[in-house]
Short mmCIF file of C-alpha atoms in Angstrom, two decimals:
data_model
loop_
_atom_site.label_atom_id
_atom_site.label_comp_id
_atom_site.label_asym_id
_atom_site.label_seq_id
_atom_site.Cartn_x
_atom_site.Cartn_y
_atom_site.Cartn_z
CA UNK A 1 -15.77 20.29 2.53
CA UNK A 2 -16.40 15.69 2.27
CA UNK A 3 -19.74 13.91 3.06
CA UNK A 4 -18.44 10.93 4.59
CA UNK A 5 -21.35 8.47 3.88
CA UNK A 6 -20.44 5.58 2.23
CA UNK A 7 -24.44 5.71 0.46
CA UNK A 8 -23.35 8.71 -1.27
CA UNK A 9 -20.01 7.68 -2.55
CA UNK A 10 -21.75 4.12 -4.05
CA UNK A 11 -24.29 6.44 -5.70
CA UNK A 12 -21.86 8.48 -7.50
CA UNK A 13 -19.89 5.57 -8.42
CA UNK A 14 -22.49 4.33 -10.08
CA UNK A 15 -23.25 7.41 -11.75
CA UNK A 16 -19.46 8.27 -13.11
CA UNK A 17 -19.84 4.40 -14.16
CA UNK A 18 -23.14 5.00 -16.78
CA UNK A 19 -22.08 8.58 -17.65
CA UNK A 20 -18.24 8.69 -18.47
CA UNK A 21 -16.36 7.38 -21.57
CA UNK A 22 -15.47 3.21 -21.06
CA UNK A 23 -12.09 3.90 -22.07
CA UNK A 24 -9.99 5.31 -19.11
CA UNK A 25 -7.29 7.14 -21.46
CA UNK A 26 -10.17 8.93 -22.23
CA UNK A 27 -11.57 9.57 -18.88
CA UNK A 28 -8.62 10.61 -17.79
CA UNK A 29 -7.93 13.37 -20.45
CA UNK A 30 -11.05 14.90 -19.65
CA UNK A 31 -10.30 14.63 -15.67
CA UNK A 32 -6.66 16.59 -16.65
CA UNK A 33 -8.81 19.21 -18.82
CA UNK A 34 -10.96 20.00 -16.47
CA UNK A 35 -8.74 20.27 -13.13
CA UNK A 36 -5.91 22.33 -15.37
CA UNK A 37 -9.26 24.76 -16.35
CA UNK A 38 -10.60 24.91 -12.79
CA UNK A 39 -6.49 26.19 -11.39
CA UNK A 40 -6.28 22.55 -9.55
CA UNK A 41 -3.37 21.21 -11.72
CA UNK A 42 -0.31 22.51 -13.35
CA UNK A 43 0.26 20.01 -16.35
CA UNK A 44 3.89 20.73 -15.67
CA UNK A 45 3.97 18.92 -12.11
CA UNK A 46 1.35 15.94 -13.52
CA UNK A 47 4.72 15.70 -16.18
CA UNK A 48 7.35 16.73 -12.90
CA UNK A 49 5.81 13.76 -11.09
CA UNK A 50 5.70 10.87 -13.89
CA UNK A 51 9.40 11.42 -14.29
CA UNK A 52 10.79 10.98 -11.04
CA UNK A 53 8.05 7.86 -10.99
CA UNK A 54 9.79 6.29 -14.25
CA UNK A 55 13.10 7.34 -14.37
CA UNK A 56 14.17 8.38 -11.24
CA UNK A 57 12.67 6.49 -8.55
CA UNK A 58 12.56 2.82 -8.42
CA UNK A 59 14.33 -0.25 -6.94
CA UNK A 60 17.44 0.49 -7.68
CA UNK A 61 17.11 2.55 -4.43
CA UNK A 62 16.21 -0.26 -2.67
CA UNK A 63 19.10 -2.17 -4.15
CA UNK A 64 21.41 0.17 -2.77
CA UNK A 65 20.07 -0.29 0.18
CA UNK A 66 20.18 -3.46 0.48
CA UNK A 67 23.89 -3.18 -0.70
CA UNK A 68 24.73 -1.10 1.83
CA UNK A 69 23.07 -3.44 4.99
CA UNK A 70 25.32 -6.30 3.67
CA UNK A 71 28.40 -3.91 3.35
CA UNK A 72 28.23 -1.64 5.91
CA UNK A 73 27.40 -3.74 9.56
CA UNK A 74 26.17 -0.40 11.53
CA UNK A 75 24.45 0.32 8.89
CA UNK A 76 22.19 -2.51 8.57
CA UNK A 77 21.45 -2.71 12.76
CA UNK A 78 20.63 1.15 11.94
CA UNK A 79 18.47 -0.08 8.98
CA UNK A 80 16.62 -2.31 11.77
CA UNK A 81 16.29 -0.21 13.64
CA UNK A 82 14.57 2.46 12.27
CA UNK A 83 14.14 1.89 8.35
CA UNK A 84 12.96 5.30 7.94
CA UNK A 85 16.08 7.23 9.62
CA UNK A 86 18.46 4.99 7.99
CA UNK A 87 16.94 5.51 4.48
CA UNK A 88 16.74 9.01 5.54
CA UNK A 89 20.31 9.34 5.76
CA UNK A 90 20.97 8.31 2.17
CA UNK A 91 18.09 11.00 0.65
CA UNK A 92 15.76 8.54 -0.19
CA UNK A 93 12.63 9.14 2.64
CA UNK A 94 9.41 10.20 0.57
CA UNK A 95 6.05 8.95 -0.44
CA UNK A 96 5.08 5.68 1.72
CA UNK A 97 8.00 5.36 3.85
CA UNK A 98 7.32 7.71 6.65
CA UNK A 99 6.77 4.31 8.56
CA UNK A 100 9.38 1.72 6.99
CA UNK A 101 10.01 -1.31 8.44
CA UNK A 102 12.83 -4.00 7.28
CA UNK A 103 12.75 -7.46 7.49
CA UNK A 104 15.76 -9.81 7.23
CA UNK A 105 15.53 -12.83 5.53
CA UNK A 106 17.83 -15.32 6.53
CA UNK A 107 18.81 -19.32 6.38
CA UNK A 108 16.47 -20.10 8.05
CA UNK A 109 13.31 -17.35 7.55
CA UNK A 110 11.87 -16.50 4.54
CA UNK A 111 9.36 -12.73 4.58
CA UNK A 112 6.95 -12.33 2.02
CA UNK A 113 4.97 -8.79 1.67
CA UNK A 114 1.68 -7.74 0.64
CA UNK A 115 -1.17 -5.73 1.49
CA UNK A 116 -4.76 -6.93 1.13
CA UNK A 117 -6.77 -4.51 1.80
CA UNK A 118 -5.11 -2.35 -1.30
CA UNK A 119 -2.38 -1.94 -2.31
CA UNK A 120 0.37 -0.72 -0.21
CA UNK A 121 3.99 -0.71 -1.02
CA UNK A 122 6.98 2.21 -0.22
CA UNK A 123 6.59 3.94 -3.10
CA UNK A 124 10.46 6.46 -2.12
CA UNK A 125 12.07 3.12 -2.25
CA UNK A 126 10.85 0.72 -4.18
CA UNK A 127 9.62 2.46 -6.83
CA UNK A 128 5.88 1.81 -8.35
CA UNK A 129 4.35 -1.80 -7.50
CA UNK A 130 4.74 -4.46 -10.08
CA UNK A 131 1.61 -5.02 -11.71
CA UNK A 132 0.60 -8.03 -9.94
CA UNK A 133 1.28 -7.10 -6.40
CA UNK A 134 -2.05 -5.30 -6.95
CA UNK A 135 -4.15 -7.73 -8.29
CA UNK A 136 -6.90 -9.38 -6.34
CA UNK A 137 -4.64 -13.23 -7.01
CA UNK A 138 -1.57 -11.71 -5.26
CA UNK A 139 -3.72 -10.13 -2.31
CA UNK A 140 -5.48 -13.13 -1.65
CA UNK A 141 -3.36 -16.02 -2.10
CA UNK A 142 0.39 -14.27 -0.34
CA UNK A 143 -1.40 -14.63 3.34
CA UNK A 144 -3.30 -17.98 3.02
CA UNK A 145 -0.68 -20.00 0.51
CA UNK A 146 2.73 -18.20 0.67
CA UNK A 147 4.42 -21.33 -0.21
CA UNK A 148 2.27 -22.20 -3.91
CA UNK A 149 2.71 -18.44 -4.44
CA UNK A 150 6.33 -18.08 -4.56
CA UNK A 151 6.87 -21.70 -6.14
CA UNK A 152 4.74 -19.99 -9.17
CA UNK A 153 7.77 -17.31 -8.43
CA UNK A 154 10.36 -19.78 -8.44
CA UNK A 155 11.29 -19.90 -4.92
CA UNK A 156 10.67 -23.35 -3.53
CA UNK A 157 11.62 -23.32 0.13
CA UNK A 158 12.12 -26.02 2.39
CA UNK A 159 9.74 -27.27 4.74
CA UNK A 160 12.20 -25.98 7.63
CA UNK A 161 11.88 -22.50 6.52
CA UNK A 162 9.80 -20.33 8.40
CA UNK A 163 7.54 -18.39 6.35
CA UNK A 164 6.67 -14.22 7.84
CA UNK A 165 4.17 -12.70 5.42
CA UNK A 166 3.76 -9.34 6.32
CA UNK A 167 0.05 -8.04 5.58
CA UNK A 168 0.62 -4.07 5.36
CA UNK A 169 -2.84 -2.94 6.97
CA UNK A 170 -1.54 0.28 8.65
CA UNK A 171 0.90 3.34 7.52
CA UNK A 172 3.72 0.58 8.31
CA UNK A 173 5.06 -0.12 4.50
CA UNK A 174 7.80 -3.64 4.90
CA UNK A 175 10.69 -4.17 2.67
CA UNK A 176 12.94 -7.58 2.62
CA UNK A 177 16.49 -7.23 3.59
CA UNK A 178 17.39 -10.43 1.43
CA UNK A 179 20.31 -12.82 1.97
CA UNK A 180 23.68 -11.67 0.39
CA UNK A 181 24.81 -14.70 -1.55
CA UNK A 182 28.01 -16.27 -1.55
CA UNK A 183 30.88 -15.42 -3.76
CA UNK A 184 30.35 -11.92 -3.14
CA UNK A 185 32.87 -10.91 -0.88
CA UNK A 186 35.04 -8.05 -1.48
CA UNK A 187 32.31 -6.66 -3.72
CA UNK A 188 31.91 -2.78 -3.77
CA UNK A 189 28.64 -1.62 -2.63
CA UNK A 190 27.15 -0.79 -6.58
CA UNK A 191 28.44 -4.04 -7.81
CA UNK A 192 26.08 -5.91 -5.16
CA UNK A 193 23.31 -2.94 -5.80
CA UNK A 194 23.03 -4.93 -9.16
CA UNK A 195 22.25 -8.09 -8.01
CA UNK A 196 19.63 -6.91 -5.64
CA UNK A 197 15.80 -8.10 -7.45
CA UNK A 198 13.00 -5.36 -6.73
CA UNK A 199 10.79 -9.42 -6.23
CA UNK A 200 13.71 -9.63 -3.49
CA UNK A 201 12.86 -6.79 -1.45
CA UNK A 202 8.95 -7.88 -1.57
CA UNK A 203 9.75 -11.65 -0.79
CA UNK A 204 8.91 -12.98 -4.29
CA UNK A 205 12.71 -14.03 -4.47
CA UNK A 206 14.99 -15.53 -2.26
CA UNK A 207 18.20 -16.50 -4.01
CA UNK A 208 20.23 -14.04 -5.81
CA UNK A 209 22.34 -14.88 -8.43
CA UNK A 210 25.90 -13.42 -8.60
CA UNK A 211 26.45 -13.85 -12.73
CA UNK B 1 -17.93 -3.19 6.16
CA UNK B 2 -17.14 -6.62 4.41
CA UNK B 3 -16.57 -5.56 1.35
CA UNK B 4 -14.71 -7.05 -2.11
CA UNK B 5 -11.30 -5.62 -0.96
CA UNK B 6 -11.35 -7.39 2.10
CA UNK B 7 -9.27 -10.16 -0.42
CA UNK B 8 -7.17 -12.25 2.12
CA UNK B 9 -7.50 -15.65 1.75
CA UNK B 10 -10.16 -15.47 -0.61
CA UNK B 11 -9.65 -18.34 -3.09
CA UNK B 12 -10.45 -19.84 -6.60
CA UNK B 13 -7.93 -16.40 -8.42
CA UNK B 14 -5.78 -18.79 -9.63
CA UNK B 15 -2.39 -18.02 -10.91
CA UNK B 16 -0.80 -14.60 -10.17
CA UNK B 17 -0.36 -12.70 -13.61
CA UNK B 18 3.25 -11.36 -14.01
CA UNK B 19 2.60 -10.31 -17.65
CA UNK B 20 4.53 -6.51 -17.58
CA UNK B 21 6.39 -6.67 -14.17
CA UNK B 22 8.99 -4.74 -15.31
CA UNK B 23 6.77 -1.94 -16.46
CA UNK B 24 5.93 1.07 -14.31
CA UNK B 25 3.32 2.07 -15.94
CA UNK B 26 1.73 0.19 -18.85
CA UNK B 27 -0.18 2.37 -20.91
CA UNK B 28 0.48 6.63 -20.86
CA UNK B 29 -3.09 7.45 -18.78
CA UNK B 30 -2.12 5.42 -15.95
CA UNK B 31 1.68 7.35 -15.20
CA UNK B 32 -0.87 10.66 -16.30
CA UNK B 33 -3.57 9.51 -13.30
CA UNK B 34 -0.62 8.74 -11.24
CA UNK B 35 1.29 12.93 -11.59
CA UNK B 36 -2.31 14.11 -11.37
CA UNK B 37 -3.19 12.31 -7.20
CA UNK B 38 0.55 13.91 -6.59
CA UNK B 39 -0.23 17.35 -8.52
CA UNK B 40 -3.45 18.22 -7.47
CA UNK B 41 -4.72 20.72 -4.99
CA UNK B 42 -7.67 19.36 -3.20
CA UNK B 43 -10.33 20.05 0.13
CA UNK B 44 -8.04 20.04 3.38
CA UNK B 45 -10.92 17.11 4.62
CA UNK B 46 -9.51 14.25 2.55
CA UNK B 47 -7.36 11.67 4.23
CA UNK B 48 -5.65 8.47 2.63
CA UNK B 49 -8.38 6.65 4.55
CA UNK B 50 -10.93 8.32 3.03
CA UNK B 51 -9.45 7.62 -0.23
CA UNK B 52 -9.50 4.24 0.12
CA UNK B 53 -12.50 4.35 1.68
CA UNK B 54 -13.86 5.87 -1.46
CA UNK B 55 -12.00 2.92 -3.23
CA UNK B 56 -13.43 -0.22 -0.87
CA UNK B 57 -16.89 1.51 -2.40
CA UNK B 58 -16.37 1.00 -6.17
CA UNK B 59 -19.06 -1.36 -8.03
CA UNK B 60 -17.61 -4.62 -6.85
CA UNK B 61 -17.32 -6.08 -10.12
CA UNK B 62 -15.63 -2.26 -11.48
CA UNK B 63 -13.42 -3.40 -8.80
CA UNK B 64 -12.74 -6.59 -9.44
CA UNK B 65 -12.00 -5.97 -12.68
CA UNK B 66 -10.59 -2.45 -14.11
CA UNK B 67 -7.29 -1.87 -13.97
CA UNK B 68 -5.96 0.03 -10.69
CA UNK B 69 -4.74 3.51 -11.93
CA UNK B 70 -8.33 2.99 -13.33
CA UNK B 71 -9.70 2.33 -10.00
CA UNK B 72 -8.27 5.60 -8.67
CA UNK B 73 -9.46 7.57 -11.86
CA UNK B 74 -12.64 6.24 -10.62
CA UNK B 75 -11.90 7.18 -6.82
CA UNK B 76 -10.42 10.63 -7.06
CA UNK B 77 -13.97 11.44 -9.85
CA UNK B 78 -16.27 10.07 -6.71
CA UNK B 79 -13.76 12.40 -4.12
CA UNK B 80 -13.88 15.16 -6.00
CA UNK B 81 -17.92 14.74 -7.06
CA UNK B 82 -18.73 13.87 -3.22
CA UNK B 83 -17.08 17.55 -2.28
CA UNK B 84 -18.70 19.25 -4.34
CA UNK B 85 -15.58 20.29 -6.44
CA UNK B 86 -16.21 19.03 -9.30
CA UNK B 87 -20.22 17.28 -11.43
CA UNK B 88 -20.46 13.81 -13.21
CA UNK B 89 -21.16 16.19 -16.17
CA UNK B 90 -18.15 18.17 -15.74
CA UNK B 91 -15.85 15.14 -15.78
CA UNK B 92 -18.20 13.73 -18.61
CA UNK B 93 -17.24 16.47 -20.27
CA UNK B 94 -13.69 17.65 -19.17
CA UNK B 95 -15.05 20.89 -19.33
CA UNK B 96 -15.58 23.72 -16.62
CA UNK B 97 -18.74 24.80 -15.62
CA UNK B 98 -16.99 28.22 -15.02
CA UNK B 99 -17.95 27.72 -11.02
CA UNK B 100 -14.57 28.06 -8.46
CA UNK B 101 -13.24 26.06 -7.22
CA UNK B 102 -12.54 26.96 -4.34
CA UNK B 103 -8.99 25.33 -3.42
CA UNK B 104 -5.23 26.82 -3.45
CA UNK B 105 -3.59 27.41 -6.48
CA UNK B 106 -1.88 23.78 -7.62
CA UNK B 107 1.64 23.31 -6.73
CA UNK B 108 4.07 24.40 -9.00
CA UNK B 109 6.78 21.85 -10.49
CA UNK B 110 9.63 23.20 -8.75
CA UNK B 111 8.00 21.76 -5.42
CA UNK B 112 8.53 18.15 -6.85
CA UNK B 113 12.28 18.11 -6.06
CA UNK B 114 13.57 14.82 -5.47
CA UNK B 115 9.91 13.87 -4.50
CA UNK B 116 10.95 13.69 -0.72
CA UNK B 117 8.07 16.20 -0.20
CA UNK B 118 5.94 13.85 -0.18
CA UNK B 119 6.50 11.78 3.24
CA UNK B 120 4.25 11.44 5.56
CA UNK B 121 4.45 10.28 9.11
CA UNK B 122 0.55 9.21 11.28
CA UNK B 123 2.30 8.62 14.31
CA UNK B 124 0.33 10.86 17.12
CA UNK B 125 0.83 12.08 20.57
CA UNK B 126 -0.78 10.00 22.89
CA UNK B 127 -1.71 10.51 26.54
CA UNK B 128 -3.13 6.93 27.22
CA UNK B 129 -0.63 3.71 28.46
CA UNK B 130 -0.79 0.88 25.55
CA UNK B 131 -3.01 -1.88 27.13
CA UNK B 132 -0.96 -4.65 25.73
CA UNK B 133 2.99 -5.41 25.83
CA UNK B 134 4.91 -7.40 23.77
CA UNK B 135 4.62 -10.70 23.87
CA UNK B 136 0.61 -11.22 25.00
CA UNK B 137 -1.67 -13.04 23.82
CA UNK B 138 -4.59 -10.51 22.15
CA UNK B 139 -7.26 -12.33 19.86
CA UNK B 140 -9.14 -9.76 17.08
CA UNK B 141 -12.40 -8.75 17.76
CA UNK B 142 -15.20 -11.25 16.08
CA UNK B 143 -17.21 -8.34 14.50
CA UNK B 144 -16.28 -6.07 11.56
CA UNK B 145 -17.65 -2.74 11.72
CA UNK B 146 -19.41 -0.72 8.62
CA UNK B 147 -17.37 1.93 6.80
CA UNK B 148 -13.84 1.97 6.40
CA UNK B 149 -11.49 -0.94 8.43
CA UNK B 150 -8.49 -2.26 8.51
CA UNK B 151 -9.16 -5.00 10.44
CA UNK B 152 -9.38 -7.65 7.91
CA UNK B 153 -12.09 -10.57 7.85
CA UNK B 154 -9.68 -13.62 8.32
CA UNK B 155 -8.25 -12.16 11.20
CA UNK B 156 -11.35 -11.65 13.11
CA UNK B 157 -11.78 -14.05 16.19
CA UNK B 158 -8.27 -15.16 15.86
CA UNK B 159 -5.51 -15.76 18.82
CA UNK B 160 -2.48 -14.30 17.78
CA UNK B 161 0.28 -12.66 19.70
CA UNK B 162 1.74 -9.05 20.19
CA UNK B 163 5.09 -8.93 18.01
CA UNK B 164 5.44 -5.41 18.38
CA UNK B 165 4.08 -2.50 19.59
CA UNK B 166 3.88 0.94 17.05
CA UNK B 167 3.57 3.95 18.85
CA UNK B 168 0.11 5.74 18.38
CA UNK B 169 -1.49 6.19 14.67
CA UNK B 170 -3.91 8.32 13.50
CA UNK B 171 -7.25 5.82 13.47
CA UNK B 172 -8.48 4.79 9.98
CA UNK B 173 -11.97 3.42 11.17
CA UNK B 174 -12.71 7.50 13.08
CA UNK B 175 -10.28 9.20 10.07
CA UNK B 176 -12.41 8.00 7.05
CA UNK B 177 -14.95 9.87 8.67
CA UNK B 178 -13.24 12.68 8.91
CA UNK B 179 -12.26 12.31 12.61
CA UNK B 180 -8.59 12.30 13.66
CA UNK B 181 -7.24 10.09 16.69
CA UNK B 182 -4.75 8.52 17.38
CA UNK B 183 -4.76 4.98 18.62
CA UNK B 184 -1.88 2.59 20.14
CA UNK B 185 -1.39 0.14 17.13
CA UNK B 186 0.41 -3.46 17.55
CA UNK B 187 1.84 -5.75 15.56
CA UNK B 188 0.23 -8.91 16.08
CA UNK B 189 1.55 -12.14 14.80
CA UNK B 190 -0.71 -15.07 13.50
CA UNK B 191 -0.07 -18.61 13.12
CA UNK B 192 -0.75 -19.45 9.71
CA UNK B 193 -2.73 -22.91 11.04
CA UNK B 194 -4.70 -20.32 13.68
CA UNK B 195 -5.90 -18.57 10.18
CA UNK B 196 -5.96 -21.38 7.92
CA UNK B 197 -6.83 -25.19 8.84
CA UNK B 198 -4.86 -26.35 5.80
CA UNK B 199 -1.53 -24.98 7.44
CA UNK B 200 -2.02 -27.56 10.42
CA UNK B 201 2.12 -28.33 11.47
CA UNK B 202 3.65 -25.46 9.97
CA UNK B 203 5.74 -23.42 11.47
CA UNK B 204 4.16 -19.93 8.71
CA UNK B 205 3.13 -17.25 10.30
CA UNK B 206 1.39 -14.28 9.27
CA UNK B 207 1.52 -10.72 10.98
CA UNK B 208 -1.08 -8.23 10.72
CA UNK B 209 -1.03 -4.48 12.03
CA UNK B 210 -3.60 -3.93 14.33
CA UNK B 211 -4.93 -1.10 16.38
CA UNK B 212 -5.83 -1.35 20.05
CA UNK B 213 -9.95 -1.27 19.65
CA UNK B 214 -8.95 -4.13 17.10
CA UNK B 215 -8.28 -6.70 19.77
CA UNK B 216 -9.42 -7.69 22.95
CA UNK B 217 -7.65 -10.45 25.44
CA UNK B 218 -8.72 -14.28 24.65
#
């Protein structure tokens, strides 16, 4: 049984800091050996999760969702109405997408997603978050100076474009639906998906390049 | 809790380091941590909220300086010790002292499939009616609470508007101490200028998901 006392945890953190090797790779190796010996982990299951989140589940899924929304107005309506149901229809539901909210960029609106309190992210459609998404600098600044953050990512917004920052404080997870660029009429979904960047679905990219 | 984790609006961090942004993992051990967390059997009273609180309680210097998956490692280590599942000595040596963890057998690799097994929902049945409606003016409470909470400090005492009602969701403050109850959840829109003096004159907004007991009528 967990003892839900904050002071106990702070003390254990200190003990771990003092008694465990400073090199994380050594601590991870010790933990895995221990959990396997205790019968709590099957290392082949670890391998399977690593493989799936390295090779199979990543932002290409999100890009397919965006491309379908651009190509299929009924899907776009469904996606904006109930993101989880819409991605479930594509078989993309999973880790951290039990309550998916998709927010749409327009000529007048730019959306940006952050988690100031930890690092919440819609894993099953965007994969493992980029390192910067989990850094203190992004978490601190995105809510306060989103325009300066966007400029660092090469997105310079006119003053009359409204910025909407979504702080992921609950189990809702946000994904940005970028604008479809001009010059893509007649493209099929795979062609469209190829131009959608991971950062555009977080909101740190805006005008997608078509060539 | 006024912890080091509550970073929204803190200043002085400088530019965002985008090094390695296209890599899921930056070392094999990072991938092992992620995989272990998904694969391990665990005490039945752990929750995402208890995990988040235990991460918030990492020594503040470690919290700001250790890589992300090192923080996961540190947090799960602390949770395992706290639950009596393993000892600090066992974590240091990587060798079991022979005690049985008393947990279910670990999940098999076949169960991973295409990763859908990790889907969880947090909305729950709720007998009451939500206190606020879309469009209502609300103010977040002025003071934080000890322990885990999902009301960021920057929103406290600030006036916003209910943008959406999301149904009743598991209340994190209670779940983090082992009690599950549902409470209405809203997305509240704040004018940036209500939060930050330097945003005066901008139309920008910050949307924050807040539970009903974080909110009052202004």
